[in-house]
Coordinates of C-alpha atoms in Angstrom, one line a residue:
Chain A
X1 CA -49.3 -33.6 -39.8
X2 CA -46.9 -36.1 -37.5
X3 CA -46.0 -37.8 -41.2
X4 CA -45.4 -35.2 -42.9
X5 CA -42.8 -33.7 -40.5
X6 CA -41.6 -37.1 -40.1
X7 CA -41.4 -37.1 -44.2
X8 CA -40.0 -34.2 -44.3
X9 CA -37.5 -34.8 -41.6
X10 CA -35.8 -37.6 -43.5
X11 CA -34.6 -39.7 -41.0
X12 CA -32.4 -36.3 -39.4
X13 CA -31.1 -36.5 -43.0
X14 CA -33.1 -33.3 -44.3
X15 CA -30.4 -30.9 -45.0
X16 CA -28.5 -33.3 -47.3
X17 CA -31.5 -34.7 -49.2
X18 CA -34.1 -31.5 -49.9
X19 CA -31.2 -29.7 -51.7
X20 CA -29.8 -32.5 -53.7
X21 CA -33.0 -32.8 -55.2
X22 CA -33.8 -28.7 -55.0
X23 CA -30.1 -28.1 -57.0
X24 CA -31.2 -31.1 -59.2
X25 CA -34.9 -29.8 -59.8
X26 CA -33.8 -26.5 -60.0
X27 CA -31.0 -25.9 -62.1
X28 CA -32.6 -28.8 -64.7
X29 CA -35.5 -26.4 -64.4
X30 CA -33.5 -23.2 -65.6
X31 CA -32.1 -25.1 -68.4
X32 CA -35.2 -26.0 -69.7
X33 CA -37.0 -22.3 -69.1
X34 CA -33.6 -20.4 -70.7
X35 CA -34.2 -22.8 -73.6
X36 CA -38.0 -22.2 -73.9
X37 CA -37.7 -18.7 -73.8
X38 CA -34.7 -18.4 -76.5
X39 CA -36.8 -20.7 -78.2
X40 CA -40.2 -18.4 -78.3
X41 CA -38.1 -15.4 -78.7
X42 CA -36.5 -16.8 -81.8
X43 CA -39.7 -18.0 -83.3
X44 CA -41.3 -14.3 -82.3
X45 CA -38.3 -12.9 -84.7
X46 CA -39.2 -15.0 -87.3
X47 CA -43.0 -14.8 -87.6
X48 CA -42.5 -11.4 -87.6
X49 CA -40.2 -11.1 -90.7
X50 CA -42.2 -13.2 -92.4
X51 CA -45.1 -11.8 -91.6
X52 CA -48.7 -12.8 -91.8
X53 CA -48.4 -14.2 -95.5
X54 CA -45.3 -16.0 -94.2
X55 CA -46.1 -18.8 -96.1
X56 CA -45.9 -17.1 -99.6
X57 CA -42.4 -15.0 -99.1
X58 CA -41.0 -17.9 -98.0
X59 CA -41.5 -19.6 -101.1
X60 CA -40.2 -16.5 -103.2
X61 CA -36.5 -16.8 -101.0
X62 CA -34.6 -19.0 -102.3
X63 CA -33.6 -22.1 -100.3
X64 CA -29.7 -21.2 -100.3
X65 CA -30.5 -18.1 -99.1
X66 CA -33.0 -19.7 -96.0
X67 CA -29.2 -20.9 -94.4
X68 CA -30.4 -24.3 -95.4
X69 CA -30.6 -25.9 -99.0
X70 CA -33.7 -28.4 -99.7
X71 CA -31.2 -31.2 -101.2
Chain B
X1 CA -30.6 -42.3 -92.5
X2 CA -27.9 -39.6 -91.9
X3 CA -29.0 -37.9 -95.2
X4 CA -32.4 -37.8 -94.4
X5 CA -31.6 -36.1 -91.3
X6 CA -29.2 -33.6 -92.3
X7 CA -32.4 -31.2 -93.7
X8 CA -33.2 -28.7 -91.1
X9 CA -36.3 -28.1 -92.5
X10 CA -37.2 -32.0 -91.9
X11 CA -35.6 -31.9 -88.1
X12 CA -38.0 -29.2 -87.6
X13 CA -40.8 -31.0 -88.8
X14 CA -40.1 -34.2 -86.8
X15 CA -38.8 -32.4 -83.8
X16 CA -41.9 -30.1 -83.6
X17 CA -43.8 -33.4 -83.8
X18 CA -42.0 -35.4 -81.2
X19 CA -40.9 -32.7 -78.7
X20 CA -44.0 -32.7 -76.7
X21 CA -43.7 -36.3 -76.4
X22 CA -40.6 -36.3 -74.7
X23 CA -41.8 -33.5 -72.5
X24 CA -44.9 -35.7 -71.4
X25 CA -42.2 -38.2 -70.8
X26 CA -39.9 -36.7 -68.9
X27 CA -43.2 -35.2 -66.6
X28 CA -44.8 -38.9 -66.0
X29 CA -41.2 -40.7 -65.9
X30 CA -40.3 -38.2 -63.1
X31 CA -43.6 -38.1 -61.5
X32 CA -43.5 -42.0 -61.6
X33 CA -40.4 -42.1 -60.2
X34 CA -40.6 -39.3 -57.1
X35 CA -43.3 -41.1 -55.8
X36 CA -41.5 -44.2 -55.7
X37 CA -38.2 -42.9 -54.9
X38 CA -39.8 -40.6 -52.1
X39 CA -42.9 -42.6 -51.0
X40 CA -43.3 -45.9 -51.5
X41 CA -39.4 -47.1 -51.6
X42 CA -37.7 -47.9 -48.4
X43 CA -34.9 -46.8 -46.5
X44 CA -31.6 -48.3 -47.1
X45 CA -30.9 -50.6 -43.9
X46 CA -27.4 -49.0 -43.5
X47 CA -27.5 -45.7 -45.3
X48 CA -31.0 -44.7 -44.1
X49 CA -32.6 -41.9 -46.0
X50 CA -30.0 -40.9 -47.5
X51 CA -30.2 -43.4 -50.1
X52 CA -33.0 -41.4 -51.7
X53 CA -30.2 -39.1 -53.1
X54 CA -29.6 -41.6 -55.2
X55 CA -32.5 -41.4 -57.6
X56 CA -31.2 -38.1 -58.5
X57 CA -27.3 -38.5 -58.4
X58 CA -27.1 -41.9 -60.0
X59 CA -29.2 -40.2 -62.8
X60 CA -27.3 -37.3 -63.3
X61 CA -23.8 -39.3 -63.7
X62 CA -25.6 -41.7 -66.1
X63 CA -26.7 -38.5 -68.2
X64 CA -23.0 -36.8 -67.9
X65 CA -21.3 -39.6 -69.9
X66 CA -24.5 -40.2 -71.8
X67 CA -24.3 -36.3 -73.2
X68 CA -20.6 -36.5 -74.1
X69 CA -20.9 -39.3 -76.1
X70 CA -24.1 -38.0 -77.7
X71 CA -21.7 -35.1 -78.1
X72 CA -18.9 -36.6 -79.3
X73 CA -21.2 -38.7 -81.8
X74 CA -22.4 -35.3 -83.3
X75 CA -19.4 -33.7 -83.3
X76 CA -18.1 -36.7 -85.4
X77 CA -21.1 -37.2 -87.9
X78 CA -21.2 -33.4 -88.2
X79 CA -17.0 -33.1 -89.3
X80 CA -17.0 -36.0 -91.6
X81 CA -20.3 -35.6 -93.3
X82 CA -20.4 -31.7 -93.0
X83 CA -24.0 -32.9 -91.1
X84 CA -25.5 -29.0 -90.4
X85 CA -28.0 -31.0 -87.8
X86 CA -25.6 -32.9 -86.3
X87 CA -23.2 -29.5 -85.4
X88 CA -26.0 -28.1 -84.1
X89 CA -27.3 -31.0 -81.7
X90 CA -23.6 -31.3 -80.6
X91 CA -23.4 -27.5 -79.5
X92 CA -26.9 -28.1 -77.6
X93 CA -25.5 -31.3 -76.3
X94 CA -22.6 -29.8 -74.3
X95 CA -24.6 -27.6 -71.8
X96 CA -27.3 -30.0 -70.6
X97 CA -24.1 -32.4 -69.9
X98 CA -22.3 -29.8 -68.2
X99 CA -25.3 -29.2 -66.2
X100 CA -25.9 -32.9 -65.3
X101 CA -22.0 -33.1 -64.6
X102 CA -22.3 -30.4 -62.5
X103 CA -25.0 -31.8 -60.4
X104 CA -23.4 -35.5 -60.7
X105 CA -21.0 -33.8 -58.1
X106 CA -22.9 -31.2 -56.1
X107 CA -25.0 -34.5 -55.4
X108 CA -22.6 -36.7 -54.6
X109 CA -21.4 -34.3 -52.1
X110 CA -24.4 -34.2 -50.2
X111 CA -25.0 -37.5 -50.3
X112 CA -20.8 -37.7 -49.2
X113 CA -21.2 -36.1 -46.0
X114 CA -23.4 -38.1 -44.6
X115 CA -22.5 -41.2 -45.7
X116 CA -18.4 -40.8 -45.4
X117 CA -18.2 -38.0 -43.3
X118 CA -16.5 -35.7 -45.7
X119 CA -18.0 -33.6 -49.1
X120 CA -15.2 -34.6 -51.5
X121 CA -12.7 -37.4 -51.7
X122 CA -10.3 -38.0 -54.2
X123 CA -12.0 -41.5 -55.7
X124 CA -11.4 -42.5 -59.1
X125 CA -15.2 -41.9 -59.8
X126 CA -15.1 -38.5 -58.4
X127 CA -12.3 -37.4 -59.9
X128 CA -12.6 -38.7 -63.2
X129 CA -16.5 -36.7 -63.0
X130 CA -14.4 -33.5 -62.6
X131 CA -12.3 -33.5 -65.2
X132 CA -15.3 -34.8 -67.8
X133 CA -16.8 -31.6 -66.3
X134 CA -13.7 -30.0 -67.4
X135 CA -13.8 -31.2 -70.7
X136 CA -17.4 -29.8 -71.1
X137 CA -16.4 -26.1 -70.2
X138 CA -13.3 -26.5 -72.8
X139 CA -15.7 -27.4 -75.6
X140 CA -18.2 -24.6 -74.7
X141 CA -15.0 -22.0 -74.2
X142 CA -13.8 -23.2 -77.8
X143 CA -17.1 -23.5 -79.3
X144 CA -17.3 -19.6 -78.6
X145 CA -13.8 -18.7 -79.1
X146 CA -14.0 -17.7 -82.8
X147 CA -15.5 -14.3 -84.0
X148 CA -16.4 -17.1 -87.1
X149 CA -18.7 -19.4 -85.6
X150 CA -18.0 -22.1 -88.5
X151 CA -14.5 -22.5 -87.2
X152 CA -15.9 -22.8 -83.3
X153 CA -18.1 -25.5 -84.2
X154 CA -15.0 -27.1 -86.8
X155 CA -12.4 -26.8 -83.6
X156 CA -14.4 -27.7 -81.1
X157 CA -15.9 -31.1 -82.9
X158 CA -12.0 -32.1 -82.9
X159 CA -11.5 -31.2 -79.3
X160 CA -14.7 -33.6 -78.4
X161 CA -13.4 -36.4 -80.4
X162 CA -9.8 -36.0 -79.0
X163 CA -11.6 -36.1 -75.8
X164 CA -13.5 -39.0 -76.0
X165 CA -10.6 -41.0 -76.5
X166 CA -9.2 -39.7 -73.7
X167 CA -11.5 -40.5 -71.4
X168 CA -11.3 -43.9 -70.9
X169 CA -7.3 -43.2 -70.8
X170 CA -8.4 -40.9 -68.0
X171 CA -10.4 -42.9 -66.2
X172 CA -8.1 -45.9 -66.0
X173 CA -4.8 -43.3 -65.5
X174 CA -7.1 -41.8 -62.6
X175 CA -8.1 -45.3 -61.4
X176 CA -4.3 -46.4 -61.4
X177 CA -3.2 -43.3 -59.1
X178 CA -5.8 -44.1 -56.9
X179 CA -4.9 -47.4 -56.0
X180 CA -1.4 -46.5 -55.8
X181 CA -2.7 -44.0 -53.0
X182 CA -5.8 -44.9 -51.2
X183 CA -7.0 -43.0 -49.2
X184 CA -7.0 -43.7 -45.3
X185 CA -10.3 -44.1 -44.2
X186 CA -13.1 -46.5 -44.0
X187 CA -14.9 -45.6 -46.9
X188 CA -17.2 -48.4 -48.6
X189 CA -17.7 -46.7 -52.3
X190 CA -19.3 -49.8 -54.0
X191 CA -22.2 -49.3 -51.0
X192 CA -24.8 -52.3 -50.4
X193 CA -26.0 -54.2 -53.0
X194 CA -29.5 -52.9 -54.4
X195 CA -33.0 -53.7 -52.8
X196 CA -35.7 -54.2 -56.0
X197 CA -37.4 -51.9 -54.6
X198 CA -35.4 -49.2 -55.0
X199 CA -34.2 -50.2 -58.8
X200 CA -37.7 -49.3 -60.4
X201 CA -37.3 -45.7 -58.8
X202 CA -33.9 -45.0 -60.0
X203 CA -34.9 -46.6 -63.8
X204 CA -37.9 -44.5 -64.0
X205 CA -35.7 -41.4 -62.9
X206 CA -33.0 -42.4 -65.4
X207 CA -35.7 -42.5 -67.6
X208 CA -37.0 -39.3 -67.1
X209 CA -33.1 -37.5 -67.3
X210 CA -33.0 -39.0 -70.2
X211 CA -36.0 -37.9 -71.7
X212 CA -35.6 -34.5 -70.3
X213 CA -32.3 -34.6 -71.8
X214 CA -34.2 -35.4 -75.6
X215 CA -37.1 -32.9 -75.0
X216 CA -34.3 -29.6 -74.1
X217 CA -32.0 -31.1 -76.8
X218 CA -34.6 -30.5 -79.4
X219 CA -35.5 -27.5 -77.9
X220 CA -32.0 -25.7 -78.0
X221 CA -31.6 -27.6 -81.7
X222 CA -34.9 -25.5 -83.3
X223 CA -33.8 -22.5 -81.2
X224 CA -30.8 -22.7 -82.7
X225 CA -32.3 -22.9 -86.2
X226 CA -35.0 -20.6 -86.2
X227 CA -32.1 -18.0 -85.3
X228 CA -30.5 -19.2 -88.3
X229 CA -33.5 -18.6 -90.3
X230 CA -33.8 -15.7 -88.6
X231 CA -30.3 -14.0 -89.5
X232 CA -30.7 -15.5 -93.0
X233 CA -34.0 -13.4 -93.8
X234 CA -32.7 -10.4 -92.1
X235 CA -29.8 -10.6 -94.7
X236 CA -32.3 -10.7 -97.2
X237 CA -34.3 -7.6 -96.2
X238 CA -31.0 -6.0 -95.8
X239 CA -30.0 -7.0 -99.5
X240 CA -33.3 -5.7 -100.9
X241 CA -33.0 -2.1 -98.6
X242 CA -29.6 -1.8 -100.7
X243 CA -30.5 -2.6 -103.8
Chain C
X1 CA 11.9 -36.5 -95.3
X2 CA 13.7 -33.5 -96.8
X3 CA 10.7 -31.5 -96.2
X4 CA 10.5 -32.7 -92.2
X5 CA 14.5 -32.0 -91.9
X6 CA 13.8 -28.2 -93.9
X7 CA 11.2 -27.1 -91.6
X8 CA 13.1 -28.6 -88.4
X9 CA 15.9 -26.6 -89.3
X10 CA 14.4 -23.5 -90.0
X11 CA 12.5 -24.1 -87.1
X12 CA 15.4 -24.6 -84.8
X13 CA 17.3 -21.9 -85.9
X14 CA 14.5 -19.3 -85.3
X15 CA 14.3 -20.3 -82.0
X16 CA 18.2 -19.6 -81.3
X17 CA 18.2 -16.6 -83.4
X18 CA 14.6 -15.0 -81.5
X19 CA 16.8 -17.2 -78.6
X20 CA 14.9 -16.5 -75.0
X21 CA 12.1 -19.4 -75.9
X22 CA 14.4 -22.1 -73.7
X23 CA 15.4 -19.5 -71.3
X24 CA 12.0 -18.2 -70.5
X25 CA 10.7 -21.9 -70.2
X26 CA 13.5 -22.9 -67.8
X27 CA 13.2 -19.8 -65.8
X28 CA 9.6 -20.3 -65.6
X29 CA 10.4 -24.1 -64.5
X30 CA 12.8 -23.2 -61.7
X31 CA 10.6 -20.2 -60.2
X32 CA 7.5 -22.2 -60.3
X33 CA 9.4 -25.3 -58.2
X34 CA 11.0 -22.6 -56.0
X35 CA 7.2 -21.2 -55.0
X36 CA 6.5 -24.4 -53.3
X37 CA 9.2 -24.3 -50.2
X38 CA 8.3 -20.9 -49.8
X39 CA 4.7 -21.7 -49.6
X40 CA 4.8 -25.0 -48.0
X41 CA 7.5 -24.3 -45.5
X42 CA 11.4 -25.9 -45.7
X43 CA 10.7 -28.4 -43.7
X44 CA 13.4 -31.3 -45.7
X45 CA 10.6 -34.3 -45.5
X46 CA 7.7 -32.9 -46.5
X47 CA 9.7 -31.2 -49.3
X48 CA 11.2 -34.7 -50.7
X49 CA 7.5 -35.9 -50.0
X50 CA 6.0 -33.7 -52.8
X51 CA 9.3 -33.1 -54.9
X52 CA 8.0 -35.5 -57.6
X53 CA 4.7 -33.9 -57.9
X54 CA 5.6 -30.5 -57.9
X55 CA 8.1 -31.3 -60.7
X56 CA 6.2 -32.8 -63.0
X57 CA 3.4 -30.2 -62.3
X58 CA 6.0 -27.3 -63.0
X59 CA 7.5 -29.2 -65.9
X60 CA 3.6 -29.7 -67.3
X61 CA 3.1 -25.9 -66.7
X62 CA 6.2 -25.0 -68.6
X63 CA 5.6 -26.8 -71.7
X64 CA 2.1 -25.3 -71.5
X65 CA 3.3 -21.8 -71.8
X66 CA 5.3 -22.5 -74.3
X67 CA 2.8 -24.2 -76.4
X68 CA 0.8 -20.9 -77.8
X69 CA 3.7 -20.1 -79.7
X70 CA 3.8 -22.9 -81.8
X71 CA 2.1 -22.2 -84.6
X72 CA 1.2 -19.0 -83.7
X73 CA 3.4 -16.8 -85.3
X74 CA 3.6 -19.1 -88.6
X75 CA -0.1 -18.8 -88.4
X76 CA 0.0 -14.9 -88.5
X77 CA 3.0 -14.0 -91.5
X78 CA 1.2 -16.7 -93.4
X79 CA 4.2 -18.9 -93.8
X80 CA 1.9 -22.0 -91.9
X81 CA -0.3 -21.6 -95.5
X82 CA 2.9 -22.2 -97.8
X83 CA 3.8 -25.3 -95.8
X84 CA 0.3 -26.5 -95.9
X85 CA 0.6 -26.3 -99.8
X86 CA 4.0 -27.4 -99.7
X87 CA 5.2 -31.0 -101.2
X88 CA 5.6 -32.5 -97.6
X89 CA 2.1 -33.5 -95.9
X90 CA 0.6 -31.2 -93.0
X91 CA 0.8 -34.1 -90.2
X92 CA 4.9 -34.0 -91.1
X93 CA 5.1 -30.3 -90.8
X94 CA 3.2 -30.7 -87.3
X95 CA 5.7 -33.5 -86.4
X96 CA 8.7 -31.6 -87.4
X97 CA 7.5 -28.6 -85.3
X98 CA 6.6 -30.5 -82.6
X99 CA 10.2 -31.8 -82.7
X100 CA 11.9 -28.4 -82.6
X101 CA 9.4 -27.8 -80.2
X102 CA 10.5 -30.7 -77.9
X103 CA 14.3 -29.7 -78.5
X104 CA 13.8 -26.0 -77.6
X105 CA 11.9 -26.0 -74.3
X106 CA 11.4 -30.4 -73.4
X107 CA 14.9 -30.8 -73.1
X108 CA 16.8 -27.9 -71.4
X109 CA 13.5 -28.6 -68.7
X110 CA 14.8 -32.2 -68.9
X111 CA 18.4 -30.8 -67.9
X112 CA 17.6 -28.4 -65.2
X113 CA 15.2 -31.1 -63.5
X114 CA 17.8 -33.0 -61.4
X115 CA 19.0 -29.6 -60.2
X116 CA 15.7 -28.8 -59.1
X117 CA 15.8 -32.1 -57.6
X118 CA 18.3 -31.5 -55.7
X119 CA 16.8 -27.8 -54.0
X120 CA 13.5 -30.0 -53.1
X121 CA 15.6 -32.7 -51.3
X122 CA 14.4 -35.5 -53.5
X123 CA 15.9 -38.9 -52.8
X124 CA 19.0 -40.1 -55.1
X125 CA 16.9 -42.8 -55.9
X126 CA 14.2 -41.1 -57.9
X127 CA 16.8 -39.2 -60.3
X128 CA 17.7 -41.4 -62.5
X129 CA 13.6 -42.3 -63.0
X130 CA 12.8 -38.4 -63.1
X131 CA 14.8 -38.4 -66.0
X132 CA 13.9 -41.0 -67.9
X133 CA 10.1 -40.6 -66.9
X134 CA 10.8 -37.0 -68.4
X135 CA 12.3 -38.2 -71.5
X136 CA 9.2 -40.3 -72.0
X137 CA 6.4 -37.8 -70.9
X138 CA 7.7 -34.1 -72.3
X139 CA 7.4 -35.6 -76.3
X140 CA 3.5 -36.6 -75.0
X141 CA 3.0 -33.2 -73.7
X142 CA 4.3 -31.4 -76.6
X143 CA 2.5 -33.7 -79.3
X144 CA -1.0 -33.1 -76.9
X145 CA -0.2 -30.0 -76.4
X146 CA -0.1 -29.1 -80.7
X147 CA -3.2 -30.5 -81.2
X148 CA -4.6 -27.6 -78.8
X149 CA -2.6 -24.8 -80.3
X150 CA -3.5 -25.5 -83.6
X151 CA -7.3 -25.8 -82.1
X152 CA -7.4 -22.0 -80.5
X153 CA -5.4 -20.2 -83.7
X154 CA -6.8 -17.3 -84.0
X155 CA -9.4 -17.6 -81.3
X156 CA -9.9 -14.8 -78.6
X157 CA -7.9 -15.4 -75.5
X158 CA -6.1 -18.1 -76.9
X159 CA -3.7 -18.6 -74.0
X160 CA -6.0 -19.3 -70.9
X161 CA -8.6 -20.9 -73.8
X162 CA -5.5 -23.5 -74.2
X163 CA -4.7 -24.4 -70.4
X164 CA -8.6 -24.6 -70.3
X165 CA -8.4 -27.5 -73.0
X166 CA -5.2 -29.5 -72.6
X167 CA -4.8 -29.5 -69.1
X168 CA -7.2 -31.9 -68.5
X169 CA -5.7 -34.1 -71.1
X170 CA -2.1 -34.0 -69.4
X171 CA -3.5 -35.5 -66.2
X172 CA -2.5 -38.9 -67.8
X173 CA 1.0 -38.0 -68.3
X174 CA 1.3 -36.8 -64.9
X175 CA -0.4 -39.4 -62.6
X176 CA 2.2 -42.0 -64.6
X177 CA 4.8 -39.7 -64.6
X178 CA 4.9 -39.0 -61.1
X179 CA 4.0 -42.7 -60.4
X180 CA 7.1 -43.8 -62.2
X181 CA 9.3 -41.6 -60.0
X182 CA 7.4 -42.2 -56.4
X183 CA 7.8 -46.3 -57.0
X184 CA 11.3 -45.5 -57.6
X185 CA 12.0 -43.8 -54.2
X186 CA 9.9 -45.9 -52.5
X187 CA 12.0 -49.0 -54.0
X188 CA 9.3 -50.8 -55.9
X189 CA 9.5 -51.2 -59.2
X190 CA 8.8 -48.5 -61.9
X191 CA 8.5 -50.4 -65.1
X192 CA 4.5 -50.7 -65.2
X193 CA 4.2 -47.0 -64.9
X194 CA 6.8 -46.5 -67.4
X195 CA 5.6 -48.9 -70.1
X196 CA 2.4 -46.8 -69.6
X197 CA 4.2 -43.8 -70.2
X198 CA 5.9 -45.0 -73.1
X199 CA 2.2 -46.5 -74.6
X200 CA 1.0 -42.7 -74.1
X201 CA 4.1 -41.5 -76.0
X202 CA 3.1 -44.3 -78.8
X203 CA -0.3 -43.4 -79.2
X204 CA 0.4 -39.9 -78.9
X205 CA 3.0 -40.1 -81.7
X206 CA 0.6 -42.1 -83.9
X207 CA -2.5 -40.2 -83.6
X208 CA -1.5 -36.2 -82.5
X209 CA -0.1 -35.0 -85.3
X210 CA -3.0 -36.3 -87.6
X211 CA -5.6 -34.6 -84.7
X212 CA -3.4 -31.2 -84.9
X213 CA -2.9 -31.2 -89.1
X214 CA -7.0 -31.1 -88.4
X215 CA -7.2 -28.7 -86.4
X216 CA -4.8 -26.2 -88.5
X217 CA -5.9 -27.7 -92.1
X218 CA -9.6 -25.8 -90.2
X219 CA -7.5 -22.5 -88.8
X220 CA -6.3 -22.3 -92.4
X221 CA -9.9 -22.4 -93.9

């Protein structure tokens, strides 16, 4: 228990330490969860217009029309 | 190399492949290096525990200049080679560096206070970090300035290549003035020379931003162009409603 | 050459005909110096302590505001498209206008600066430096400042999205240009600061108008 106060304490340094690395942690963390989600949301969107035969409609687009040509 | 790279449908392929290997990195580089950092590493013998904001602020600079030229790379390869990919890793680019920038500063304030008795000074080093952060919002505001996103991403690839030559122009203009008026007090900013133990920490956390940085780069890139895909088959549908 | 001295001209006398571009800059100048005794008190030493800075900050200020109008309204009636197209090439339609640009608002700021000098109790040694430091710095601002208004044409809120993007890239200008005039009062000498300048003016010469016939060459898209 004694070390882990004394960890935790930092050498008196606490309140300059814990929130460098909680802003650090914390704000990387959002980044990285905002990305996810925008990333699942957008690959929700598209599984759904393509729908369960995606596969086979995709084929019938053609690739200038998929925003991205195959050349 | 470029060519190969500049088919989406590829960058998914290899990004869907590799992204899970930069997230294990970043997670074992930056579990590696918290235990050292926080554990088994000792206190500096004049800063005291302090020096343990290091492993995260030293990072976080390193990554600031590493995005903006990753940034300014893209935006390059993406305006002369009309490089779809490369636009689109240069507009991810620019908000994990702001981010990074951003806690470059807030940390080096914390780790200020302590250490010179003040949360800001106007050091070269701390100066020329603000205005790179400046630089960041700029290309973000421009990138999202235009109801045409192809001009954005056009204007804004010139603004990051007109600013990466003007950093080092900054840096040393920012460097001069602050000869010219140091600041009266005691500070020490090159602080003590390194213990060994305390390098392996800060590499394996450098190591770690840096993954991180890959793993949400890729992340924001295939967000970015399964929207596209997205907006492109919604177009479609829309076409065949009409017709 | 013809085509540089055609659109200077034509450039030139717009701006005396529309006329209040020089007079708005100025008046802009002298109220934004005039602010700082009234906020940091008239107190004649600290006033000829920061009369350098706040100069050159108002003068960067000035040419800022000035800058959204450089190819803005050629950009809206079209005519920036016919000189694209025309015979001379885009980075000496950009040089030309930044010229006129220089003439109309650089200079007359250039002219009223010594007055202003004067009002903030700045030491007779600096004015001759201020000047010339000027002369120097206002072409740098005004090339810089083109690349960024040809960036944000057309853009939504181009005016704060342009103090947003070159401000940052001024902050060269002004640490040399203020460091030019401070060594002067101080007594030391003021040529490394002003060789600086000049290299900024240089560079900014050689490479500006090629970064801003970019930026329009992709407004005009």
């Amino acid at each position: 228990m004694d070390a882990i106060s004394k960890f935790l304490e930092m050498g008196g340094y606490a309140g300059y330490v814990w929130p460098s690395y909680l802003a650090v942690f914390g704000l990387l963390g959002v980044l990285l969860w905002l990305s996810r989600r925008g990333l699942k949301a957008a690959e929700t969107d598209l599984a759904q217009l393509e729908g369960p035969d995606g596969k086979a409609t995709r084929r019938q687009a053609s690739p200038a029309a998929d925003g991205a040509p195959d050349t | 190399m470029l060519n190969y790279f500049a088919n989406p449908r590829r960058f998914m392929k290899l990004s869907g492949i590799l992204t899970p290997w930069m997230a294990g990195a970043t997670l074992i580089l930056a579990g590696a290096g918290l235990y050292l950092g926080l554990f088994a590493s000792p206190a500096d013998y004049q800063q005291g525990e302090t020096v343990r904001i290091m492993y995260v602020h030293v990072p976080a600079a390193w990554m600031a200049l590493f995005c903006y030229t990753g940034l300014a790379i893209s935006a390059a390869v993406g305006l002369i080679w009309k490089h779809p990919v490369a636009d689109v890793a240069a507009r991810a680019s620019a908000p994990i560096g702001a981010c990074f920038t951003f806690l470059a500063l807030f940390t080096g304030a914390l780790w200020g206070k302590p250490m010179w008795g003040t949360w800001w000074v106007w050091d070269a080093r701390l100066t020329s970090m603000l205005v790179l952060f400046f630089l960041y919002l700029g290309y973000m505001a421009l990138n999202s300035a235009f109801d045409d996103p192809q001009r954005g991403t056009k204007a804004s690839a010139i603004l990051a290549m007109v600013g990466f030559v003007n950093v080092p122009i900054i840096k040393f203009s920012v460097d001069w003035w602050n000869t010219l008026h140091q600041p009266a007090s005691i500070l020490r900013m090159d602080g003590p020379t390194i213990h060994p133990d305390m390098l392996w920490p800060l590499f394996l956390m450098i190591g770690a931003a840096t993954a991180y940085y890959l793993w949400v780069l890729m992340l924001r890139m295939r967000r970015e162009l399964t929207e596209g895909r997205v907006r492109a088959r919604r177009q479609i549908q829309a076409e065949e409603a009409g017709a | 050459m013809t085509g540089f001295r055609a659109i200077l001209e034509r450039d030139l006398r717009l701006a005396l005909r529309q006329g209040m571009d020089s007079v708005m800059v100025v008046m802009f100048f002298v109220i934004a110096v005039v602010l700082f005794p009234l906020g940091v008190g008239p107190e004649p030493n600290t006033l000829a302590r920061i009369a350098p800075g706040v100069l050159w900050v108002a003068a960067l200020l000035s040419v800022l505001l000035s800058l959204e109008r450089l190819f803005h309204n050629d950009f809206e009636d079209g005519s920036l498209e016919l000189m694209a197209l025309s015979p001379p090439s885009l980075e000496i339609v950009v040089l030309a206008k930044v010229l006129a640009h220089w003439l109309v608002t650089g200079l007359p700021l250039i002219i009223a600066a010594p007055v202003l000098a004067i009002l903030m109790n700045m030491p007779a040694d600096g004015f001759a430096l201020l000047i010339l430091a000027l002369l120097l710095g206002t072409p740098a601002l005004s090339l810089i400042g083109a690349v960024g208004a040809a960036l944000v044409l057309g853009s939504r809120r181009g005016g704060v999205l342009l103090a947003l993007l070159i401000l940052p890239l001024f902050i060269p200008v002004l640490i040399f240009g203020v460091g030019a005039v401070e060594a002067a009062i101080g007594g030391f000498p003021a040529r490394a600061p002003l060789l600086l300048l000049g290299a900024i003016f240089a560079a900014t010469l050689a490479l500006c108008p090629w970064g801003a016939a970019a930026g329009l060459r992709q407004a005009l898209e």
